[in-house]
Short mmCIF file of C-alpha atoms and ligand atoms in Angstrom, two decimals:
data_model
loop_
_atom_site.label_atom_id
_atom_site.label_comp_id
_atom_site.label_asym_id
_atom_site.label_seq_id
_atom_site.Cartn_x
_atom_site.Cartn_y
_atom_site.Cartn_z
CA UNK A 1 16.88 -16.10 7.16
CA UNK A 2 15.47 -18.61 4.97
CA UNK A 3 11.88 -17.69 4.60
CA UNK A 4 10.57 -20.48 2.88
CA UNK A 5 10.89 -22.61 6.13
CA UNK A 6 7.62 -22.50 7.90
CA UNK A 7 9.10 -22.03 11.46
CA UNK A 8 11.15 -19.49 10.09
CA UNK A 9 7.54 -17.73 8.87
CA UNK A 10 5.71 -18.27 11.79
CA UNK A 11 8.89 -16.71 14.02
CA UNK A 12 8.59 -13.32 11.68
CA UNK A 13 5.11 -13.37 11.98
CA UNK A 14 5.22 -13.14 15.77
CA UNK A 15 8.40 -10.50 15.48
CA UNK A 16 6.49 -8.67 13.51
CA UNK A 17 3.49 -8.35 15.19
CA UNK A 18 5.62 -7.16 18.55
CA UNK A 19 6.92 -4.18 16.47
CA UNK A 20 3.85 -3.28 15.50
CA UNK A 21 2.30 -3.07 18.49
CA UNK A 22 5.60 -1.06 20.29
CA UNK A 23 5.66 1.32 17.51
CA UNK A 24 1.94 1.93 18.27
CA UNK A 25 0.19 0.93 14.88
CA UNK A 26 -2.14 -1.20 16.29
CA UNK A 27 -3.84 -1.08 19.62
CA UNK A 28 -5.50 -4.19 21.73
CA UNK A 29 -6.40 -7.15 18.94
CA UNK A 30 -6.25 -5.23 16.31
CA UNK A 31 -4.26 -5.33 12.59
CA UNK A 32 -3.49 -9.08 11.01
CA UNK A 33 -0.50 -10.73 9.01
CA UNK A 34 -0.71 -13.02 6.39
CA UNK A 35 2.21 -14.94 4.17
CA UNK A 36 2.24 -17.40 0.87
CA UNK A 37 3.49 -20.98 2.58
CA UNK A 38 3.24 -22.58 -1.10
CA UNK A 39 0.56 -22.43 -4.42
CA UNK A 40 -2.42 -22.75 -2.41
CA UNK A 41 -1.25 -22.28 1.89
CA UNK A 42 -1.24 -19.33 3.34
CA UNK A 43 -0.21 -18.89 7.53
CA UNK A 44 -2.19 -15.78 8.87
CA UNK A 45 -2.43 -14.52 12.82
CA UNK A 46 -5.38 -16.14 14.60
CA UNK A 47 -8.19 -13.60 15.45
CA UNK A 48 -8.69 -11.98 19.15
CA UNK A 49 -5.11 -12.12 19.96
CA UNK A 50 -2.81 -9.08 20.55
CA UNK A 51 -0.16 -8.10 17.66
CA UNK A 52 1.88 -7.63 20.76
CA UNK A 53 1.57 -10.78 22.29
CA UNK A 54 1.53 -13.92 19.62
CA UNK A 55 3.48 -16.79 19.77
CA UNK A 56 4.64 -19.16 16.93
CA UNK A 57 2.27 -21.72 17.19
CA UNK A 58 -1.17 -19.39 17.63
CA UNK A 59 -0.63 -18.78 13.36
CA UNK A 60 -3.76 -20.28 11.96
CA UNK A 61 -2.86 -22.57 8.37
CA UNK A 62 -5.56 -21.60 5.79
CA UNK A 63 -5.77 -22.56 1.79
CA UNK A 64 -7.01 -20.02 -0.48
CA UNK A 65 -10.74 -21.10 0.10
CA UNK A 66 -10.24 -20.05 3.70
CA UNK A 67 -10.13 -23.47 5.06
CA UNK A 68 -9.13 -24.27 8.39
CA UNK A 69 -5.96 -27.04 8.33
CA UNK A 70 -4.84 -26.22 11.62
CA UNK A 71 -6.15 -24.94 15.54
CA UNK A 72 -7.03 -21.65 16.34
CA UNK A 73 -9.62 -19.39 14.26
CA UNK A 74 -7.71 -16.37 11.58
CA UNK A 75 -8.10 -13.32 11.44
CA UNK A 76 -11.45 -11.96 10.51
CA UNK A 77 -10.22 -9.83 7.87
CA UNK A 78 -8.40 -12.88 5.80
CA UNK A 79 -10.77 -12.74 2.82
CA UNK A 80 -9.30 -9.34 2.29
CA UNK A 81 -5.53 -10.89 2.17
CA UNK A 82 -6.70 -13.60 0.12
CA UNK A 83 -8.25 -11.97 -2.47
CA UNK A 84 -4.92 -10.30 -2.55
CA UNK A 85 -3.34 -12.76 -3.31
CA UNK A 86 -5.89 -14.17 -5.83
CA UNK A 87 -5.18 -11.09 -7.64
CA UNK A 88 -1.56 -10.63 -7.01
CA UNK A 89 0.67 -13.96 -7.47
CA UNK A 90 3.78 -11.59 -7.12
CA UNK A 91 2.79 -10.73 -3.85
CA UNK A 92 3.93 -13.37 -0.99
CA UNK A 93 3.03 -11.39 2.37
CA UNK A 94 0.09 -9.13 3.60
CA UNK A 95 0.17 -6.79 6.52
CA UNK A 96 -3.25 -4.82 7.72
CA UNK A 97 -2.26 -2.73 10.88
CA UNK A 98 -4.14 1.28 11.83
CA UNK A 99 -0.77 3.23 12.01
CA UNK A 100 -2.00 6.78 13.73
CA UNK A 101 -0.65 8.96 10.80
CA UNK A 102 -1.26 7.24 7.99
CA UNK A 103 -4.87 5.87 9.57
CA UNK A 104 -5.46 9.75 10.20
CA UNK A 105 -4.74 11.14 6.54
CA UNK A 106 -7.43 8.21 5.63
CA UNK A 107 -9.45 9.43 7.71
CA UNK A 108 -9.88 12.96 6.64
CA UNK A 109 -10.38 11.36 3.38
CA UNK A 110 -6.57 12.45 2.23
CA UNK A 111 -4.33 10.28 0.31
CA UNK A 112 -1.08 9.77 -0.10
CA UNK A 113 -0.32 9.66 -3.81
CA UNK A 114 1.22 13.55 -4.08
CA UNK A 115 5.49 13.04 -5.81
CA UNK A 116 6.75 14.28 -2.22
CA UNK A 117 9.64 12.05 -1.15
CA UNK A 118 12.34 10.74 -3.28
CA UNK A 119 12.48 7.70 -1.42
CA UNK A 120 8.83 6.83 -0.81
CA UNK A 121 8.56 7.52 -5.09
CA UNK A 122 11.43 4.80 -5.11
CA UNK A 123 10.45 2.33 -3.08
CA UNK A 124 6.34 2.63 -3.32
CA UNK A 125 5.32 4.69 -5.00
CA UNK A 126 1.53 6.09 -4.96
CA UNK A 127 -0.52 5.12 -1.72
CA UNK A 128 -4.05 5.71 -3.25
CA UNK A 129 -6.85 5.83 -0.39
CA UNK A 130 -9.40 2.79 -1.16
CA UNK A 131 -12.89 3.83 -0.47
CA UNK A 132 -14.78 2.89 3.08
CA UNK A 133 -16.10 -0.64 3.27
CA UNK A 134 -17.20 -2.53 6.33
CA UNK A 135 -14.60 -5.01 8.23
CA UNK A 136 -14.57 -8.60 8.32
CA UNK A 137 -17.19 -8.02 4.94
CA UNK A 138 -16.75 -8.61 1.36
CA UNK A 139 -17.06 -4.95 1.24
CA UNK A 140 -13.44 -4.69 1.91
CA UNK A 141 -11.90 -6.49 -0.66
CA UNK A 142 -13.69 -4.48 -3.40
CA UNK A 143 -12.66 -1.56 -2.11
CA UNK A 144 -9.19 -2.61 -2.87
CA UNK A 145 -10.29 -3.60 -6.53
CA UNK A 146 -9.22 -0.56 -8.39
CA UNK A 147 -5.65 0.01 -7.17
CA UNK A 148 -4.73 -3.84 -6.59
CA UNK A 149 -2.69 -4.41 -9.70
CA UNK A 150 -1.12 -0.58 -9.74
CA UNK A 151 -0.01 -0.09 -5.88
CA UNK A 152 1.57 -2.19 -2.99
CA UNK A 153 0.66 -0.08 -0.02
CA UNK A 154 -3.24 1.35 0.63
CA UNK A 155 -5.10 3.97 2.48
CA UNK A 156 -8.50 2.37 3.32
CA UNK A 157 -10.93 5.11 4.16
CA UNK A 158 -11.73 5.22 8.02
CA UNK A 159 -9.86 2.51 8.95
CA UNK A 160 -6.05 1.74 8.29
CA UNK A 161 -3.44 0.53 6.14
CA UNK A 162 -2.78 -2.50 4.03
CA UNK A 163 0.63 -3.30 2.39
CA UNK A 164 1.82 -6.63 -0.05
CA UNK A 165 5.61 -7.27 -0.70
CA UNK A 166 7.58 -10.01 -1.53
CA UNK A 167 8.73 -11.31 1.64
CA UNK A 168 7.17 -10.66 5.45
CA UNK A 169 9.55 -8.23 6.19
CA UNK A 170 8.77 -6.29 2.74
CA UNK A 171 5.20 -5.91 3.07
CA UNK A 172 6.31 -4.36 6.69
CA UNK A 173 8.75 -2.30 5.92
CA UNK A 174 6.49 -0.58 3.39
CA UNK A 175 4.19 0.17 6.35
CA UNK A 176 6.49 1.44 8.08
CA UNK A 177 7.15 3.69 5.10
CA UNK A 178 3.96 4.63 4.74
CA UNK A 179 3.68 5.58 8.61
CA UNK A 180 6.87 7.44 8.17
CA UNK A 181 5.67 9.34 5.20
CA UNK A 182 2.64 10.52 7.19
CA UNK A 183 4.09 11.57 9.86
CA UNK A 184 6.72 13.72 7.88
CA UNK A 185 3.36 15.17 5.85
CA UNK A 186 1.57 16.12 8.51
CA UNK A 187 4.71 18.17 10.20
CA UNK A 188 4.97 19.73 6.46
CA UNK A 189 1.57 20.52 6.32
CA UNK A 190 1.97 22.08 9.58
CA UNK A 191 4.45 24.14 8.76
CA UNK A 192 2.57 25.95 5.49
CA UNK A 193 2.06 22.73 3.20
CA UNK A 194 4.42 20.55 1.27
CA UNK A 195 6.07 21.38 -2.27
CA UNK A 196 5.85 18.37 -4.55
CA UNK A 197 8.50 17.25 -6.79
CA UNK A 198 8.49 18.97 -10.58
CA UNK A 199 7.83 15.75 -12.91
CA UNK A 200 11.53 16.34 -14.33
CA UNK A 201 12.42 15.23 -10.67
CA UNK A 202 9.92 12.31 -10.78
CA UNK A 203 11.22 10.74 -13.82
CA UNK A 204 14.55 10.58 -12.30
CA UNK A 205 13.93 8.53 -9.39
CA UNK A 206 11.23 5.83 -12.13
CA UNK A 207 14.80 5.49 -13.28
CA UNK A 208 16.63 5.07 -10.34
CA UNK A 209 13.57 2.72 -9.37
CA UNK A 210 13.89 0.45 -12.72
CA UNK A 211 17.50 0.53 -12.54
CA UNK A 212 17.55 -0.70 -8.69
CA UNK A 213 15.42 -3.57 -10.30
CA UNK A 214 12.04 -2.59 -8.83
CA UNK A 215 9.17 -3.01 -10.63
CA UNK A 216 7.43 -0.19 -11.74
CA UNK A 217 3.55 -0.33 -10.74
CA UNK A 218 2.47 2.84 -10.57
CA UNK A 219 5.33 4.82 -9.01
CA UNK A 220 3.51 8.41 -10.15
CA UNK A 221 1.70 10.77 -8.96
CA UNK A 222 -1.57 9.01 -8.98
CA UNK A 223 -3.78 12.37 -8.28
CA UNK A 224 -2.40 13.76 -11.69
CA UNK A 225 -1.23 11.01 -13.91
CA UNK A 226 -2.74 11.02 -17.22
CA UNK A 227 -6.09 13.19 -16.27
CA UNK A 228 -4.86 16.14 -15.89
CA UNK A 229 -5.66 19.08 -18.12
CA UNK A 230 -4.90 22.15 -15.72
CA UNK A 231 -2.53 24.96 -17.25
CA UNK A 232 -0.64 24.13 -13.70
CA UNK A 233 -0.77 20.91 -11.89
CA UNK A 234 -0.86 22.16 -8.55
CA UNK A 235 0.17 18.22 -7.77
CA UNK A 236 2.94 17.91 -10.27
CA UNK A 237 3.96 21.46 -10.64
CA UNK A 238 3.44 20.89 -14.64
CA UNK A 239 3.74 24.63 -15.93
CA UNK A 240 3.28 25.05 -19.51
CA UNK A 241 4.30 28.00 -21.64
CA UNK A 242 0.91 28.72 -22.63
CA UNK A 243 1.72 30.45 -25.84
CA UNK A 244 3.59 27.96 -27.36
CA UNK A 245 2.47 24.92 -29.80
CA UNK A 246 3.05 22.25 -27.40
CA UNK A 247 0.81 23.58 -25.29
CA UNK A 248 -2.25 23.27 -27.41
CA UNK A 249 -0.85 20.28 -28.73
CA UNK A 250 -0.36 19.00 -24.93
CA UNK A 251 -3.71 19.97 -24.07
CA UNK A 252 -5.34 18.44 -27.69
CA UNK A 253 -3.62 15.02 -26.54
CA UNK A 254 -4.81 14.86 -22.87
CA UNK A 255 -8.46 15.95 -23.67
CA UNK A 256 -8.65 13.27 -25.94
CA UNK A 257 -7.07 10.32 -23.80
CA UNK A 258 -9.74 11.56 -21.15
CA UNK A 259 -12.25 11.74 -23.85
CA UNK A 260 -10.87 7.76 -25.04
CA UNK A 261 -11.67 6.28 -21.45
CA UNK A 262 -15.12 7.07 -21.19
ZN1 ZN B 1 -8.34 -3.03 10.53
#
């Protein structure tokens, strides 16, 4: 499919939104879609109108200013996409949906950024949960500020998902991912809690990630990373022969790179 062709856009757009509203991530109106036409146009879903039932011509044509240059009204929660892709000009497509799982780990205030699944690490690495900030407010966007330029999917507290790629079907995909992830943590945590992946582990797939030509935002363990002082990282299973020199020496370094940042 040749993506750069508007049609073609406006076709995935509406394909899209059908999927998500089978698979159950959104319910009614909710959830949007947004995509890059060129520098400075961007086609997003109209707002009011079910995921489930869109057609081409409802997408809404709005420059980065949120300017109208078509019909029909977008989404309500397009500042949000387009401060996205203010901050991100890697990033070509936005999807904002309330998967159940996912949506339900952000809800009890849980994140998703534990080293758990080799292929999650691979292909998205951390999903940090993004504090709570009103819809359809600017409140939303900020949220987002701290994990923009590190992660490509998000947990926003108490409400849903958001997730950025490089094409339409990327930025889905990874929710899908994320959805998928959830799902498979919750059964895990069901059945007595997950075991994370040692670090050893970790580092294996950043190199199967960099080698598969994926670039590396923050593909860690996000809970841990850098912070952590504890004799054993309960996230990252980090055990330390606490007798030894590079223990103290480990310890010396962290304490003062926590020390550094503040
Ligand atoms: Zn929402």
């Amino acid at each position: 499919m040749n993506q750069t062709s508007e049609s073609n856009l406006r076709q995935t757009i509406v394909e899209i939104g059908q999927r998500m509203y089978q698979r159950g991530y959104v319910a009614a109106n909710d959830g949007n879609i947004s995509v890059r036409i060129d520098d400075d146009r961007f086609l997003t879903t109209p707002t009011g109108v079910s995921k489930g039932f869109m057609s081409p011509e409802n997408m809404v044509v709005v420059n980065s200013e949120n300017k109208v240059f078509s019909e029909g009204k977008p989404s309500t929660e397009l500042p949000m996409h387009l401060f996205i892709y203010k901050e991100r000009p890697d990033v070509m497509a936005v999807v904002h949906a309330h998967p159940p799982y996912a949506t339900g780990f952000a809800t009890a205030g849980l994140s998703l950024d534990k080293c758990v699944l080799a292929e999650v690490i691979v292909t998205i690495g951390t999903v940090p949960l993004a504090e709570y900030g009103t819809p359809a407010t600017e409140e939303l966007p900020n949220t987002l500020k701290p994990y923009i330029h590190s992660c490509d999917a998000f947990l926003m507290a108490n409400h849903g998902v958001v997730t950025v790629g490089s094409s339409l079907m990327d930025a889905y995909f990874k929710m899908e991912r994320v959805e998928h992830y959830a799902n498979i943590l919750y059964i895990a945590k069901a059945l007595g809690g997950e075991r994370v992946l040692s670090k050893k582990e970790v580092e294996k797939l950043y190199d199967m990630r960099e080698a598969q030509g994926i670039k590396s935002l923050n593909p860690g363990c996000y809970a841990c990373q850098d912070e952590c002082i504890e004799e054993s990282c309960v996230n990252c299973e980090v055990k330390y022969d606490t007798d030894g020199p590079d223990y103290f020496n480990e310890i010396v370094e962290k304490v003062l790179a926590a020390v550094r940042k503040l």
